[in-house]
mmCIF file of C-alpha atoms in Angstrom:
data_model
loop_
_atom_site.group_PDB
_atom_site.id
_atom_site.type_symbol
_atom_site.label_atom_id
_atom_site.label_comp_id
_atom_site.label_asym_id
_atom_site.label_seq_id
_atom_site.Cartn_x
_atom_site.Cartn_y
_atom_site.Cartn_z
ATOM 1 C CA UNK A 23 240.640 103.326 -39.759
ATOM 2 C CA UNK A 24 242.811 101.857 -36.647
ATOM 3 C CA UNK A 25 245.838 99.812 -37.417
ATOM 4 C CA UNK A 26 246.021 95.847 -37.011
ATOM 5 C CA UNK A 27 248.991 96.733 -34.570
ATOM 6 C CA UNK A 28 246.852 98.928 -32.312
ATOM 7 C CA UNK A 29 243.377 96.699 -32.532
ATOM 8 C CA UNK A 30 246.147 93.658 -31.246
ATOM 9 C CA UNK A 31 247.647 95.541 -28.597
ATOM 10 C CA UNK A 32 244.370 96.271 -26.714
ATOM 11 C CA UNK A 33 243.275 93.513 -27.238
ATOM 12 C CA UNK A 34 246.799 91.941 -25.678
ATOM 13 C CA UNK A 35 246.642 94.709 -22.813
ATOM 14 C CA UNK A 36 242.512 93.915 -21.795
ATOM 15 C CA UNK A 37 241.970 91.633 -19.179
ATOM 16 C CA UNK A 38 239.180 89.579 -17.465
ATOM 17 C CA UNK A 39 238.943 89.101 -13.683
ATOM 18 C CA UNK A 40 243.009 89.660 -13.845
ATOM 19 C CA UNK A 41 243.452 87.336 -16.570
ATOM 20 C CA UNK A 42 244.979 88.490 -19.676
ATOM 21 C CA UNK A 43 242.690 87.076 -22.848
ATOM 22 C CA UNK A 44 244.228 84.425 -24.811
ATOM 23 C CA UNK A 45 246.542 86.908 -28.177
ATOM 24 C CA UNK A 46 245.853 83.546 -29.808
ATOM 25 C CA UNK A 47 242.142 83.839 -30.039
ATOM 26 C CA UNK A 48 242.291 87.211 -30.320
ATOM 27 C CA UNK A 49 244.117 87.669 -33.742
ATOM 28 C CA UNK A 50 242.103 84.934 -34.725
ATOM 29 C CA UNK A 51 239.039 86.496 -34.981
ATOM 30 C CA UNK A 52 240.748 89.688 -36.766
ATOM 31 C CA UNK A 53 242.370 87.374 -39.483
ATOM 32 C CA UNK A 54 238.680 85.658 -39.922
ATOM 33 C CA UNK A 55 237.229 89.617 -40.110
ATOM 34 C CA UNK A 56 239.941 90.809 -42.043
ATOM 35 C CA UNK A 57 239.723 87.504 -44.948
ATOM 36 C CA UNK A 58 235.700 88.108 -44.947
ATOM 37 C CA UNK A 59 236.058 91.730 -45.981
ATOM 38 C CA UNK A 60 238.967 90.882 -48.960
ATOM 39 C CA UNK A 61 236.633 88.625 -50.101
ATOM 40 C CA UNK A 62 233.678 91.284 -50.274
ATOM 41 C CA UNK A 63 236.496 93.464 -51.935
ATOM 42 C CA UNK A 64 237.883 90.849 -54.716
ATOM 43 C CA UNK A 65 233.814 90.206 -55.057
ATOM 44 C CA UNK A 66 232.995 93.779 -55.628
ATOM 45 C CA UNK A 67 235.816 94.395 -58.120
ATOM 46 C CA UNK A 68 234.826 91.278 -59.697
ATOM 47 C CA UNK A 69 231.758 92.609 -60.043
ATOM 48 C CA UNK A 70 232.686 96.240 -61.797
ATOM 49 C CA UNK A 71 235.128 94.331 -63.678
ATOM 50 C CA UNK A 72 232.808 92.730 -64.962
ATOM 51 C CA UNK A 73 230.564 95.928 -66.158
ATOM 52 C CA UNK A 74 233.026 96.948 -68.038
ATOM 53 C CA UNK A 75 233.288 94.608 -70.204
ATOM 54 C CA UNK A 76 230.237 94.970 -71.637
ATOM 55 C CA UNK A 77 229.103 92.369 -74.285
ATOM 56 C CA UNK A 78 227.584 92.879 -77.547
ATOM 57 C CA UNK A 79 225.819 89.726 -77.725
ATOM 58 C CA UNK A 80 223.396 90.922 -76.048
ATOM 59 C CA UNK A 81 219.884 89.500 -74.514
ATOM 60 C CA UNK A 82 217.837 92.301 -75.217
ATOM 61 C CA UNK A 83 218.355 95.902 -77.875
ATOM 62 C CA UNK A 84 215.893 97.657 -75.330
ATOM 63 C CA UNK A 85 217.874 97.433 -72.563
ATOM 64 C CA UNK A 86 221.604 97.466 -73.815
ATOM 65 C CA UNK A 87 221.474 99.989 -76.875
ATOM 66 C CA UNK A 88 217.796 101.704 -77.206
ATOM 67 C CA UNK A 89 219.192 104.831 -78.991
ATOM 68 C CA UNK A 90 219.104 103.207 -82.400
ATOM 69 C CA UNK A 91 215.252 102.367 -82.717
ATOM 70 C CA UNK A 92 212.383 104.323 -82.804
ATOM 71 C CA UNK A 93 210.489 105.617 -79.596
ATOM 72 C CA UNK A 94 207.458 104.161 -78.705
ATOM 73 C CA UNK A 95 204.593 106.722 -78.633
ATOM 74 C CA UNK A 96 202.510 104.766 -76.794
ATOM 75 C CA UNK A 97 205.038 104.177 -74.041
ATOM 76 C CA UNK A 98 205.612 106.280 -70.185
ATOM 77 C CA UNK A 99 208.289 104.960 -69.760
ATOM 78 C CA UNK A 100 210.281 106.303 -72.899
ATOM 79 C CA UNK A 101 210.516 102.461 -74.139
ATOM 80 C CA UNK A 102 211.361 101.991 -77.790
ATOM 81 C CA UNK A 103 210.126 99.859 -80.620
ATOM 82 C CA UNK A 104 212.803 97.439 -81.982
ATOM 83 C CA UNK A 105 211.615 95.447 -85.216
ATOM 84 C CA UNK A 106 210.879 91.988 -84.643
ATOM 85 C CA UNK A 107 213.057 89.503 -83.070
ATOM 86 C CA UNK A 108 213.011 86.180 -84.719
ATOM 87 C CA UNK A 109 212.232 83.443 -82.367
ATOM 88 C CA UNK A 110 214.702 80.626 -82.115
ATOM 89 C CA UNK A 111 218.384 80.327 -80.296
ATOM 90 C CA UNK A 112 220.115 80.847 -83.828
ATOM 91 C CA UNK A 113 219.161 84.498 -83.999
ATOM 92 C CA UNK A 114 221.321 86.817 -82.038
ATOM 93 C CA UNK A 115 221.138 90.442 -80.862
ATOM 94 C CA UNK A 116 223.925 92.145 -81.015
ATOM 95 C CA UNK A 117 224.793 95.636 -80.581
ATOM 96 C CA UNK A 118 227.785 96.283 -82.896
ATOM 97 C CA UNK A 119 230.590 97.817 -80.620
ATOM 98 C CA UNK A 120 233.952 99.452 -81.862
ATOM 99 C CA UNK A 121 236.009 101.457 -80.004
ATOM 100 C CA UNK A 122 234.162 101.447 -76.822
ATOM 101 C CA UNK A 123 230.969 102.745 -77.987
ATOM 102 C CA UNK A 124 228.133 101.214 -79.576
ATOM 103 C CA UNK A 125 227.391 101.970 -83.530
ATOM 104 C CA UNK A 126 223.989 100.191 -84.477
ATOM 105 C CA UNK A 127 222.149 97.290 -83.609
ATOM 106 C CA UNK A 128 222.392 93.715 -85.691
ATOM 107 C CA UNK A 129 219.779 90.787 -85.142
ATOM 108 C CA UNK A 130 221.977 88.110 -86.904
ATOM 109 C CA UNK A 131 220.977 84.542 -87.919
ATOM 110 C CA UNK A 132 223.622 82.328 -86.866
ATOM 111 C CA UNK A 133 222.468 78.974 -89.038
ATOM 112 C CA UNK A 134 222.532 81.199 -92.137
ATOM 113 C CA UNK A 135 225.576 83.351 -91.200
ATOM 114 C CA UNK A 136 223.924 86.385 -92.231
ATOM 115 C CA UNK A 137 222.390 89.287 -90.554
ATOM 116 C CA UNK A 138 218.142 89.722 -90.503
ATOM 117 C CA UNK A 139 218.820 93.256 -89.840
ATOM 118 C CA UNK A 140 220.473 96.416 -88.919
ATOM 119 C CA UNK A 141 219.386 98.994 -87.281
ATOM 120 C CA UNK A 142 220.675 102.659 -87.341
ATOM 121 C CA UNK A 143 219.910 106.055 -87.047
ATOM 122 C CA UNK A 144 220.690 109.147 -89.224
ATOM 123 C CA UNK A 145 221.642 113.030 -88.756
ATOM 124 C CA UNK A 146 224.231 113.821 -91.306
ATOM 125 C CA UNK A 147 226.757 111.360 -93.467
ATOM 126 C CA UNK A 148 230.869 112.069 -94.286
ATOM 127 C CA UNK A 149 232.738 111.279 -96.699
ATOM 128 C CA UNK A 150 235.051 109.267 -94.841
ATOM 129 C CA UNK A 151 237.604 106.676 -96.477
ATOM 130 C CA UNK A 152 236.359 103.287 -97.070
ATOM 131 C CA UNK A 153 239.153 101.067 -94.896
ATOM 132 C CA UNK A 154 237.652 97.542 -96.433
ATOM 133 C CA UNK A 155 239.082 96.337 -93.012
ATOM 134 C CA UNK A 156 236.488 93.321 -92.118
ATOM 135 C CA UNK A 157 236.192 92.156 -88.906
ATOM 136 C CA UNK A 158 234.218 89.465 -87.383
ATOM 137 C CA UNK A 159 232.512 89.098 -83.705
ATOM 138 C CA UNK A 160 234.254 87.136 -81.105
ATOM 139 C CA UNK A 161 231.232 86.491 -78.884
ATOM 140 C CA UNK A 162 229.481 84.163 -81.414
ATOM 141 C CA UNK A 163 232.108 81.385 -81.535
ATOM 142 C CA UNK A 164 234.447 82.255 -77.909
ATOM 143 C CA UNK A 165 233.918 82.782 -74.670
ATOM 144 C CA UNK A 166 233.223 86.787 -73.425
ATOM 145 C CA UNK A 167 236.600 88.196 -72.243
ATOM 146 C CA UNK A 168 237.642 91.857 -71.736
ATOM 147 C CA UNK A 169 239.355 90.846 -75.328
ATOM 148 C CA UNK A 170 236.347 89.460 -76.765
ATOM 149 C CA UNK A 171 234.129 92.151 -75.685
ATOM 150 C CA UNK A 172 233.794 93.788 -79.084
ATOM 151 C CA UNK A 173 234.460 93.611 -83.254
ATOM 152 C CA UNK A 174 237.853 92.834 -83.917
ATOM 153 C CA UNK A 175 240.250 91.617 -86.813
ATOM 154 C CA UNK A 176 241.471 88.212 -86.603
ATOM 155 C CA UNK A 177 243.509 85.950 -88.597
ATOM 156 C CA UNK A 178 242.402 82.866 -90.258
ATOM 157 C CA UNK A 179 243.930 80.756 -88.144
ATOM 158 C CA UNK A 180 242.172 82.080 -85.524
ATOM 159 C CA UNK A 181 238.728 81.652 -87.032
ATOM 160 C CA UNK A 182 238.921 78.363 -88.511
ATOM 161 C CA UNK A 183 236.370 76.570 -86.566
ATOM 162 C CA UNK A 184 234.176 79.013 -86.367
ATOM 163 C CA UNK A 185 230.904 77.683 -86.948
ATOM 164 C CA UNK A 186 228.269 80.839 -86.300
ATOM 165 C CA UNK A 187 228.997 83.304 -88.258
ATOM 166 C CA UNK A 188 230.714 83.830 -92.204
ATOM 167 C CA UNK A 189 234.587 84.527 -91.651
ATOM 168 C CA UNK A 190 236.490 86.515 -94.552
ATOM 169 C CA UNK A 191 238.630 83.717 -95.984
ATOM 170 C CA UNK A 192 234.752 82.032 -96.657
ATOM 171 C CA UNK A 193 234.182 85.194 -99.092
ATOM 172 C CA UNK A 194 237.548 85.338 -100.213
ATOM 173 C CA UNK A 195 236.559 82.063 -102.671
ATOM 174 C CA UNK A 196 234.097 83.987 -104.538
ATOM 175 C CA UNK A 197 235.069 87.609 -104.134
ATOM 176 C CA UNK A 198 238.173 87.752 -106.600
ATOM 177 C CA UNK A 199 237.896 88.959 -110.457
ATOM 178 C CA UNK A 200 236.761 85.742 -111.711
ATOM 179 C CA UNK A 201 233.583 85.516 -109.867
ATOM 180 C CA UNK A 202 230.620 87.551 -108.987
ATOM 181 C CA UNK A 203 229.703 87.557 -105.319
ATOM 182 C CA UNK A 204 230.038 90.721 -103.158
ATOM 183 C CA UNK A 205 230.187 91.464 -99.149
ATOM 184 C CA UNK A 206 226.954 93.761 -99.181
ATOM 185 C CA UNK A 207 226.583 95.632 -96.020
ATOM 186 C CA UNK A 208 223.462 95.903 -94.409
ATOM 187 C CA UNK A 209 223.659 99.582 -92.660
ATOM 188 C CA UNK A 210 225.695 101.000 -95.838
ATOM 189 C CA UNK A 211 228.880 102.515 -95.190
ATOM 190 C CA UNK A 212 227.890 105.505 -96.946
ATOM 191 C CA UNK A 213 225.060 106.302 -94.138
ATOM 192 C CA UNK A 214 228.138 106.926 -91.446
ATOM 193 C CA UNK A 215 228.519 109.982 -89.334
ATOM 194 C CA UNK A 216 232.250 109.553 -88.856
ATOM 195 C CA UNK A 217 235.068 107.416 -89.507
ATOM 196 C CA UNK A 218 234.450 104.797 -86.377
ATOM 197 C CA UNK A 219 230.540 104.561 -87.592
ATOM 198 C CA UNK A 220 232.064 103.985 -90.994
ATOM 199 C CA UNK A 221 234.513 100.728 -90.382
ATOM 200 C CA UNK A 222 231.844 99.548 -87.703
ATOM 201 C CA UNK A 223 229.736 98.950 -91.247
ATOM 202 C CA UNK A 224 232.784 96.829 -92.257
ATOM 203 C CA UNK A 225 231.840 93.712 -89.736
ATOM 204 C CA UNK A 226 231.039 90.250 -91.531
ATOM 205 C CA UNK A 227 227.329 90.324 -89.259
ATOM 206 C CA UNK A 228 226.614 93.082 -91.430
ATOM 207 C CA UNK A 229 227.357 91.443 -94.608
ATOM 208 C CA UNK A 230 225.299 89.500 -96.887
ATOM 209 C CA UNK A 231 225.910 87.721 -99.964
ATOM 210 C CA UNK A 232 224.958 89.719 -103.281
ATOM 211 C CA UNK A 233 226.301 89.976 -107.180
ATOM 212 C CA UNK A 234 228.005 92.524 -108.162
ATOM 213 C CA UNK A 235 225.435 93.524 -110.702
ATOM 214 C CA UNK A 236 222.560 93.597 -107.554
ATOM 215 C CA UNK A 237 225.035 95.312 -104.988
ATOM 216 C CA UNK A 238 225.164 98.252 -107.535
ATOM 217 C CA UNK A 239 221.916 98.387 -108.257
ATOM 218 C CA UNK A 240 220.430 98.424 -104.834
ATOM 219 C CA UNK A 241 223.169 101.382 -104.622
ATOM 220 C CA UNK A 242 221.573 103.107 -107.079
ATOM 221 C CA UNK A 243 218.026 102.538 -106.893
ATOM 222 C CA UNK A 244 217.822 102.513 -102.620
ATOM 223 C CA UNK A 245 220.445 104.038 -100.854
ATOM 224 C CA UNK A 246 220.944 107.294 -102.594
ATOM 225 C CA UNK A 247 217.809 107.884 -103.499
ATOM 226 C CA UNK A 248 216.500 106.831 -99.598
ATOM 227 C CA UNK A 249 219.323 108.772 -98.226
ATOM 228 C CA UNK A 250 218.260 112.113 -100.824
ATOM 229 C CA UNK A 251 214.554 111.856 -99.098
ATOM 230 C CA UNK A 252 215.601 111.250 -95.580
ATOM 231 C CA UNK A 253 217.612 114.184 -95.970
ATOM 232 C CA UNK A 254 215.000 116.181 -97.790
ATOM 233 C CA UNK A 255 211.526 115.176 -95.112
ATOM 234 C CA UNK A 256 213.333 114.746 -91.827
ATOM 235 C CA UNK A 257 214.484 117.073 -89.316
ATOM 236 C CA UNK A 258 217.680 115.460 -88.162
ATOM 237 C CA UNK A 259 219.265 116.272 -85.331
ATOM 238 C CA UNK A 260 220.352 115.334 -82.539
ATOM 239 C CA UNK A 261 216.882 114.666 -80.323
ATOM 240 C CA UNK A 262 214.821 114.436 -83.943
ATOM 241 C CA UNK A 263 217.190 112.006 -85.968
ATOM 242 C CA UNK A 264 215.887 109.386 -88.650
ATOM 243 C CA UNK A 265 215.503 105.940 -87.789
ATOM 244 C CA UNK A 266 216.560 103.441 -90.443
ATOM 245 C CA UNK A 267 216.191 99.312 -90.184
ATOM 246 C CA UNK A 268 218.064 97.570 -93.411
ATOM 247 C CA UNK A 269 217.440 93.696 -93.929
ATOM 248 C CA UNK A 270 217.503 90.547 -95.878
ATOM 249 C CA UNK A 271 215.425 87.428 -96.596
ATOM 250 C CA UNK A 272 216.939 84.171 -96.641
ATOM 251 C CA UNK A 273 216.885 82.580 -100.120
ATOM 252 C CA UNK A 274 217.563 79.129 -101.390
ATOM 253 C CA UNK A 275 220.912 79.108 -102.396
ATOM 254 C CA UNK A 276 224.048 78.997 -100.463
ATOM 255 C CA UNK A 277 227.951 79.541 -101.058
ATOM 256 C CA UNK A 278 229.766 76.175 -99.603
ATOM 257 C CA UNK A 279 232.607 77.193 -96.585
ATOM 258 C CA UNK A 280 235.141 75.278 -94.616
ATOM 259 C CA UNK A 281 234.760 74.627 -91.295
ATOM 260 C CA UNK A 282 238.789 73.088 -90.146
ATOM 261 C CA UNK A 283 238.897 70.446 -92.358
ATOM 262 C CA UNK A 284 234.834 70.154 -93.321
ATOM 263 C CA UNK A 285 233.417 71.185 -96.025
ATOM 264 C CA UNK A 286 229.793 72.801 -95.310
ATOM 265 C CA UNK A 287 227.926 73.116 -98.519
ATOM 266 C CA UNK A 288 225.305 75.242 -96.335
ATOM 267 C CA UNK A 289 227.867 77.635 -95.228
ATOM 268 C CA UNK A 290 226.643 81.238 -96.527
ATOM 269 C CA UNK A 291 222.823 81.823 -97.256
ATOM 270 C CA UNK A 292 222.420 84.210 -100.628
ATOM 271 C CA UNK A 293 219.657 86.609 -99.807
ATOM 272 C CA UNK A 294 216.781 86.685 -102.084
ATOM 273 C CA UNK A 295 215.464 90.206 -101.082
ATOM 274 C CA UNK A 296 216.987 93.181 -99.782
ATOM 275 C CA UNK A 297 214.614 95.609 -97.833
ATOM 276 C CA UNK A 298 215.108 98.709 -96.183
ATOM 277 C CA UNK A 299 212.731 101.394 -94.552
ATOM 278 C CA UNK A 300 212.926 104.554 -92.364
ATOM 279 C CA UNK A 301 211.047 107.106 -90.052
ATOM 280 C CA UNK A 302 210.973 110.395 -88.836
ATOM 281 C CA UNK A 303 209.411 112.995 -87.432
ATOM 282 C CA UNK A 304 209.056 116.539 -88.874
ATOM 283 C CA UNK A 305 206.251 119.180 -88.048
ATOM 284 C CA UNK A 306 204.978 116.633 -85.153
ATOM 285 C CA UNK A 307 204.765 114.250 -88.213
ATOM 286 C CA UNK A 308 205.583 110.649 -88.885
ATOM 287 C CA UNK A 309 207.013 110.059 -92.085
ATOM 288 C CA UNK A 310 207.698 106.820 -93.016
ATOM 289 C CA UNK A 311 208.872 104.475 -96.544
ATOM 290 C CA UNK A 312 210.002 101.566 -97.607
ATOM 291 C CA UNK A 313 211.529 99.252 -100.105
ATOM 292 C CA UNK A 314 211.904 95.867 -100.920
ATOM 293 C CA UNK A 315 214.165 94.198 -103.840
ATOM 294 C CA UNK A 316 214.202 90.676 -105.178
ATOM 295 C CA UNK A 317 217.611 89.303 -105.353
ATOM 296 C CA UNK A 318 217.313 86.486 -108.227
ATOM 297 C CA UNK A 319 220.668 84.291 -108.452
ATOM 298 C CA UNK A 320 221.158 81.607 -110.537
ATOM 299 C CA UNK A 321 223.851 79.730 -112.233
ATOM 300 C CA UNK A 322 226.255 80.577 -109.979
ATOM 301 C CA UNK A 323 227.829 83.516 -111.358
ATOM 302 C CA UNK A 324 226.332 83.706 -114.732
ATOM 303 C CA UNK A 325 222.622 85.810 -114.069
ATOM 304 C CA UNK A 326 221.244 87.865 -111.371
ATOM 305 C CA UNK A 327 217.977 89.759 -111.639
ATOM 306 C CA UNK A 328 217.149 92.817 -109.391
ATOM 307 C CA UNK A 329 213.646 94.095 -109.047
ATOM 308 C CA UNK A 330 212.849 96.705 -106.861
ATOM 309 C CA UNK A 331 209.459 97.718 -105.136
ATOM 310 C CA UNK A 332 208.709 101.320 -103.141
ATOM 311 C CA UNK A 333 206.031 100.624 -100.689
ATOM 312 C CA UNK A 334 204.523 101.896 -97.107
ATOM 313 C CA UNK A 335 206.288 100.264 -93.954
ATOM 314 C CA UNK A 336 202.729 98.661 -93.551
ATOM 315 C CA UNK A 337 202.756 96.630 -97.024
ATOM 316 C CA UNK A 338 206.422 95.791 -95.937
ATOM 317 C CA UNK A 339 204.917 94.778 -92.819
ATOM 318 C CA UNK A 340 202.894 92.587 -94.545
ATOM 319 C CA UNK A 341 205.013 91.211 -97.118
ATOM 320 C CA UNK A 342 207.987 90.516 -94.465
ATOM 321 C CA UNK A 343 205.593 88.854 -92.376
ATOM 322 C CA UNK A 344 204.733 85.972 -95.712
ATOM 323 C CA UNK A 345 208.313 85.986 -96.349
ATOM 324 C CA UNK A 346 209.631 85.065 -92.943
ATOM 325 C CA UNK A 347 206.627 83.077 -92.119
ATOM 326 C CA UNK A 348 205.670 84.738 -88.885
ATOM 327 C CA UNK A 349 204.681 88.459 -87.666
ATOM 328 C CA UNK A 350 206.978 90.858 -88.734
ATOM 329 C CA UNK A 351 207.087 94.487 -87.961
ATOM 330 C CA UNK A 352 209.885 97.049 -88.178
ATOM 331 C CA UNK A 353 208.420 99.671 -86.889
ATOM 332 C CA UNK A 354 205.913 98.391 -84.815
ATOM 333 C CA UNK A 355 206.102 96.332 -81.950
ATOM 334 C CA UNK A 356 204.712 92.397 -82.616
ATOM 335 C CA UNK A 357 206.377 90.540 -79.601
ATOM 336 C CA UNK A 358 208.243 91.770 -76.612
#
């Protein structure tokens, strides 16, 4: 690449009809090249920049983080099959970053402040300590930012006028040893295939509202005994893992937040099921189950009933599809 001294002395030393050209115009035109290509270079870098800092609020699962839904069989062009996106701006898709890599997938409903659903997939679990370390997402409430560009901790002062999505200090008011309420993950810690899986689970948009008594039962009576079958009919590895989506369903009750100095007695929907279903393949064969449990809260803190159902992914097709009043399927594709 020649020198901006050399390129000005030819062009000082060339002549025209014994004329030396004007220097003037001459370094003119180089400082006019020279500021058009540090613009293309400050655009360019921009531009990578830029595609680094890749959000998790995302505008579509397919394209951003694929690997944690099911393939579509139907599909040449290795396309998977995400569960149904809700329609309406409240519900966002976010694929739940920590530590520069992407752990699941979350559609979250940002009027409710809870998640719809998680989705996950499964090869082996450890038993990795629980860090109770619960961080929020940036993107829903502030601006994306290389800083912003993931789940992080913050501090309540932070967070205070947040409006779209539950912060911990709205928990913290019915999470102590005189009431009854519980974070309940979604995509349960316990599923994790390493430590940054496991405090990825530990992110408010994979929280909902539940008792304690209903948090312990949906332990026992889902998760282990789900986790015992995946691990008994599936292949799992890592082309052949199992493919797990974990919701809720809104209910009609709510826990009251703050918002700076408002009080919002909508704050924090309270679930009133829990459902959860997986696939896999083993021997060229789908296998596939589901199940669905009724959440019943009332009286604040003084009852909760849990009742839990074991069905197909087809009845919980169907029955999603009453409960959220529109087509619903997990594992099959409704809408685009």
């Amino acid at each position: 690449m020649e020198t901006s001294q050399n390129r000005v002395g030819e062009l000082a030393s060339q002549g025209t009809g014994g004329r030396q050209r004007p220097l003037y115009s001459a370094l003119l035109r180089e400082n006019s090249l020279l500021c058009v290509r540090m613009k293309l270079l400050t655009l360019l870098l921009l531009l990578g920049f830029t595609s680094m800092a890749v959000s998790e609020v995302v505008q579509s699962f397919r394209s951003t983080c694929p690997q944690f839904f099911f393939p579509d069989v139907r599909s040449s062009k290795h396309e998977v099959t995400t569960p149904t996106v809700l329609k309406g701006a409240q519900y966002k898709q976010i694929c739940q970053r920590l530590n520069d890599q992407y752990r699941y997938a979350t559609l979250y409903d940002t009027k409710r402040r809870i998640p719809v659903y998680s989705a996950y997939t499964f090869i082996h679990a450890y038993n990795v300590p629980r860090t109770e370390d619960w961080k929020i997402e940036p993107q829903l409430d502030l601006p994306l930012t290389p800083e912003h560009s993931e789940m992080k901790k913050m501090n309540q002062s932070e967070t205070s006028n947040f409006k779209n999505q539950a912060r911990n200090e709205d928990y913290k008011r019915y999470t102590g040893p005189d009431h009854n309420i519980t974070r309940g993950h979604v995509f349960p810690n316990s599923y994790a295939g390493d430590q940054d899986q496991a405090d990825s689970t530990f992110t408010l948009t994979n929280a909902a509202p539940q008792t304690r008594e209903s948090n312990n039962e949906w332990a026992v009576q889902v998760e282990k005994p789900m986790l015992n079958q995946i691990k008994n009919e599936c292949t799992l590895t890592a082309q052949s893992p199992a493919y797990i989506v974990t919701g809720v369903v809104p209910g009609k009750m709510w826990l009251e937040i703050k918002i700076g100095n408002r009080n919002i007695k909508e704050g924090i929907n309270i679930p009133s099921y829990y459902w959860a279903a997986f696939t896999c393949i083993n021997n060229n064969r789908q296998i596939s189950h589901a199940h669905l449990a009724q959440q019943i809260y009332r009286d604040g803190n003084s009852y909760t009933k849990f009742i839990k159902q074991k069905m197909t992914v087809e009845e919980l097709d169907k029955k999603l599809s009453d409960l959220y009043k529109q087509p619903f399927g997990v594992f099959k594709r409704i809408n685009s």
